[in-house]
PDB file of C-alpha atoms in Angstrom:
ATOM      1  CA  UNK K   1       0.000   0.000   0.000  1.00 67.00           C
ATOM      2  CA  UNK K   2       1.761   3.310  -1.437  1.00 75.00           C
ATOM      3  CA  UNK K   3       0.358   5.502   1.751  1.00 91.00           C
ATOM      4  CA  UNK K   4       0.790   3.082   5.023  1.00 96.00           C
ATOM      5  CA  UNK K   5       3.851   3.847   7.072  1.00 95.00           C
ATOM      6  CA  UNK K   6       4.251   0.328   8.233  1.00 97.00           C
ATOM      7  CA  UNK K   7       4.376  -0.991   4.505  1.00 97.00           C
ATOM      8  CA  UNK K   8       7.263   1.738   3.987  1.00 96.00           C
ATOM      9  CA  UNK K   9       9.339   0.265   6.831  1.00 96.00           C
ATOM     10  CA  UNK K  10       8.954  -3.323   5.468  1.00 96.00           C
ATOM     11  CA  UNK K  11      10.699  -1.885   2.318  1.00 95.00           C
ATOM     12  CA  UNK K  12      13.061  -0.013   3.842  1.00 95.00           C
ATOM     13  CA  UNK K  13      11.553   3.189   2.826  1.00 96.00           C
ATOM     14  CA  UNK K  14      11.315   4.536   6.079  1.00 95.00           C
ATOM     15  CA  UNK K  15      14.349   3.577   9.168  1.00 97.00           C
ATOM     16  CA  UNK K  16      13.157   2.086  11.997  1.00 97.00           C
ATOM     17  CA  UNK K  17      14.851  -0.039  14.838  1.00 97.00           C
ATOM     18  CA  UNK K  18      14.369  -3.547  13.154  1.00 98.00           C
ATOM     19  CA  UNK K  19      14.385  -6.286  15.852  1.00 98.00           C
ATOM     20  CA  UNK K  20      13.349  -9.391  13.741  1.00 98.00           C
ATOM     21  CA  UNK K  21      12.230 -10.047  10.592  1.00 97.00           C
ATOM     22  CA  UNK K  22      11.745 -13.389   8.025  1.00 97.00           C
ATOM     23  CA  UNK K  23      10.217 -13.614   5.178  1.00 96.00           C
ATOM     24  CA  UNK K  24       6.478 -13.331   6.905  1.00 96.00           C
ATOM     25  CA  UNK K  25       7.405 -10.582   9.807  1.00 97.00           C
ATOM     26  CA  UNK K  26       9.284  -7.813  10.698  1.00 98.00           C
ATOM     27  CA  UNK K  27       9.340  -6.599  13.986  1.00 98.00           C
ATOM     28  CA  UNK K  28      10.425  -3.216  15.179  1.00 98.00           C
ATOM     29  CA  UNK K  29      10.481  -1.020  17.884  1.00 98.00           C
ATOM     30  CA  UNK K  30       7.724   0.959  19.008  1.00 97.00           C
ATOM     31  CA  UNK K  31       8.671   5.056  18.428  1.00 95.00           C
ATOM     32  CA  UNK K  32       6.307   5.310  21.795  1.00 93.00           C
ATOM     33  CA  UNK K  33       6.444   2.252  23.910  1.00 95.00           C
ATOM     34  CA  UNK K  34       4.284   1.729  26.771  1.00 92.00           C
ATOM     35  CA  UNK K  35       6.411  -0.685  28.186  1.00 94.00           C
ATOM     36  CA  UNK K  36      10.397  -1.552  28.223  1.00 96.00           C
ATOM     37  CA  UNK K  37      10.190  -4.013  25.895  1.00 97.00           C
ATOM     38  CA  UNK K  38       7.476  -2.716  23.145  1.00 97.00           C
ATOM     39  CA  UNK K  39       7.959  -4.354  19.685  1.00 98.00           C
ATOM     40  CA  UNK K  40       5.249  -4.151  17.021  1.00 98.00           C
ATOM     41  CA  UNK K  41       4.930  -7.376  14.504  1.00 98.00           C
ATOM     42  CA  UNK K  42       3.842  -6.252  11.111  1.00 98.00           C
ATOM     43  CA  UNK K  43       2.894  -8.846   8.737  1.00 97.00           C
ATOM     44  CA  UNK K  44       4.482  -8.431   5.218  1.00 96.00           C
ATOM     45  CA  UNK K  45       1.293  -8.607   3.084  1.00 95.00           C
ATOM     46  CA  UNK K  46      -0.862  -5.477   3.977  1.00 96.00           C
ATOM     47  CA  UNK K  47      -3.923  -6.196   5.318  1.00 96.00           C
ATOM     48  CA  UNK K  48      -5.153  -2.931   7.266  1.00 97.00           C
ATOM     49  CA  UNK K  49      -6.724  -4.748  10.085  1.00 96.00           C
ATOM     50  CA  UNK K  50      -8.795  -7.751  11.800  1.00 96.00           C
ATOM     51  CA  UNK K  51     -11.728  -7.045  10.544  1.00 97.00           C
ATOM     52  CA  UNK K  52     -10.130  -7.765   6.974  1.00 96.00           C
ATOM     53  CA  UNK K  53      -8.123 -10.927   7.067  1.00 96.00           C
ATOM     54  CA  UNK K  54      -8.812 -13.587   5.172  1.00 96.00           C
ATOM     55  CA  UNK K  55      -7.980 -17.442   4.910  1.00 96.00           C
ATOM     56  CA  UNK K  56      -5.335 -16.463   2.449  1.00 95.00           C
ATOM     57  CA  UNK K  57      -3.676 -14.613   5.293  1.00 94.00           C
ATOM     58  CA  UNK K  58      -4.150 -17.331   8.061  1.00 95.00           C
ATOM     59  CA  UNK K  59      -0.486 -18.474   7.861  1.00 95.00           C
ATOM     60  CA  UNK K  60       0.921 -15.087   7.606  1.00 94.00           C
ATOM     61  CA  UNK K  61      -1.224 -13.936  10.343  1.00 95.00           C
ATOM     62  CA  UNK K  62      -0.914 -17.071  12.748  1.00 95.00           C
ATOM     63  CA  UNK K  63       2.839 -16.715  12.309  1.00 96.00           C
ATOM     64  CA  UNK K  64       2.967 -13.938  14.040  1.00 96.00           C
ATOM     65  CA  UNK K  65       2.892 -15.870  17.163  1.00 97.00           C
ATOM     66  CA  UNK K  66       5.454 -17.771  16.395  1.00 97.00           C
ATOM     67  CA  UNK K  67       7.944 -14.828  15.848  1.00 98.00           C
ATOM     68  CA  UNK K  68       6.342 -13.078  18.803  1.00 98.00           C
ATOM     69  CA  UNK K  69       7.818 -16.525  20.913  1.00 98.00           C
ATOM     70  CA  UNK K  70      10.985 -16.995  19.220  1.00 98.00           C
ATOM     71  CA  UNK K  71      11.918 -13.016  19.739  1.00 98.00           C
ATOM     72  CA  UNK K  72      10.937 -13.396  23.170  1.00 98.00           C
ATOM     73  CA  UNK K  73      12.715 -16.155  23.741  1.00 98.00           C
ATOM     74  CA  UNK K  74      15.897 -14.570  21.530  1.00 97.00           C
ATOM     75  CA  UNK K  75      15.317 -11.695  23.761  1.00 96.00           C
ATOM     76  CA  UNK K  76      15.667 -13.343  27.240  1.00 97.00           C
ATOM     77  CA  UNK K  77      11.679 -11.825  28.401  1.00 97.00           C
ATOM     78  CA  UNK K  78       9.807 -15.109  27.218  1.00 97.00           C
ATOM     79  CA  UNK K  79      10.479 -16.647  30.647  1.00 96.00           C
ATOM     80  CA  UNK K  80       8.762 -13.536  32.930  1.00 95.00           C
ATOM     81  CA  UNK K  81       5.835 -12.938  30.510  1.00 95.00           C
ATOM     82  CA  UNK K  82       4.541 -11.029  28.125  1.00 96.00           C
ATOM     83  CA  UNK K  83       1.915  -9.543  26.189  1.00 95.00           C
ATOM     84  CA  UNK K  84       0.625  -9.916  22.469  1.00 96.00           C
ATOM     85  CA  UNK K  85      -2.365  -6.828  21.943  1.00 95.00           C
ATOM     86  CA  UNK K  86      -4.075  -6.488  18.404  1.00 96.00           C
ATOM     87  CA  UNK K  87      -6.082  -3.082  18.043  1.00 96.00           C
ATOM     88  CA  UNK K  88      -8.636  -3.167  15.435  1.00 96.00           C
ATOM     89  CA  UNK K  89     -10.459  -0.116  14.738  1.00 96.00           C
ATOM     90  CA  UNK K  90      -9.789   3.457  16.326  1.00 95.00           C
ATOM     91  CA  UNK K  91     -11.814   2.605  18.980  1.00 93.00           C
ATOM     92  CA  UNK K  92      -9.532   0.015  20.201  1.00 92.00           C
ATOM     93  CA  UNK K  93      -6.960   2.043  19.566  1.00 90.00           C
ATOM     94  CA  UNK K  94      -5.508   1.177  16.298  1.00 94.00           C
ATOM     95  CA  UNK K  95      -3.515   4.232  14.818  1.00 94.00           C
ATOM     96  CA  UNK K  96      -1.738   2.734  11.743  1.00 96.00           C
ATOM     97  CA  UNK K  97      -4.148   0.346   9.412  1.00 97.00           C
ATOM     98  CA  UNK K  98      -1.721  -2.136   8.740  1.00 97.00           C
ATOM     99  CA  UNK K  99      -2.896  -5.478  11.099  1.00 97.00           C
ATOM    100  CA  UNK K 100      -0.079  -5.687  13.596  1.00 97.00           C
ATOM    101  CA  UNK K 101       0.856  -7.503  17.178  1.00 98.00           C
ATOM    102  CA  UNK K 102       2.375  -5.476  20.145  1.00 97.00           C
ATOM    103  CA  UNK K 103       4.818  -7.442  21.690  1.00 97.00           C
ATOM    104  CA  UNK K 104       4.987  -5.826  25.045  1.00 96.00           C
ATOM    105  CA  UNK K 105       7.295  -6.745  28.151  1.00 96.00           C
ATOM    106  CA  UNK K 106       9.561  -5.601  30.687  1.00 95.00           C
ATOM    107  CA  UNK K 107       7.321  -4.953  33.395  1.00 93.00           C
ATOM    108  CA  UNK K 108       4.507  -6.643  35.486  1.00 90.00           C
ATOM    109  CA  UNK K 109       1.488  -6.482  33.233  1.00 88.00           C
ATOM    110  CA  UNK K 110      -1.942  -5.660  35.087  1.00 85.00           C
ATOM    111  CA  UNK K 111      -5.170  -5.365  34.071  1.00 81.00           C
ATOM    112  CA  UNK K 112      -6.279  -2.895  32.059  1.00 71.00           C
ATOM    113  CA  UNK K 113      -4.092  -3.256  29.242  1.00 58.00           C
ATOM    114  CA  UNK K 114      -4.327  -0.185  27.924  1.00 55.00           C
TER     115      UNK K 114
END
């Protein structure tokens, strides 16, 4: 998508502090994290959110709980915990409408997540 920010840093259009990234993922860090440890895991294909994948996408979507374990693991935070948050819509708080994970850590996680 020629407009979405996350599909520029995928191709490199746009820096960002790459963490991870295969030929599904990438995984960055967050410019505002609300944690320590605050990745987001954009998909490669754009799909702008969860309201629009499809069953071509489950693979590319499912995998991003694998790279969400194997970069916490990678990390050293797997162990103490974690949390995996998909926004869809603005009023769950999704900014940029490219589907993508938080990956959030560091800290002892209560509830409310937000």
């Amino acid at each position: 998508m020629e407009d979405c920010l996350f599909c520029k840093i995928i191709d490199k259009k746009i820096p960002a502090d790459i963490v991870y990234e295969d030929d599904q993922v990438v995984a960055f860090k967050d410019i505002n994290p609300a944690a320590p440890i605050h990745l987001l895991l954009v998909p490669r294909s754009h799909v702008p959110g969860t309201n629009d994948a499809t069953e071509a996408n489950q693979a590319e979507l499912g995998h991003l709980f694998v790279a969400a374990a194997k970069i916490a693991k990678e990390q050293g935070f797997a162990a103490q915990g974690y949390r995996c948050i998909v926004n869809c819509n603005q009023d769950a708080g999704q900014v940029v409408f490219h589907l993508h994970m938080h990956l959030v850590a560091g800290r002892k996680m209560g509830w409310n997540p937000a």
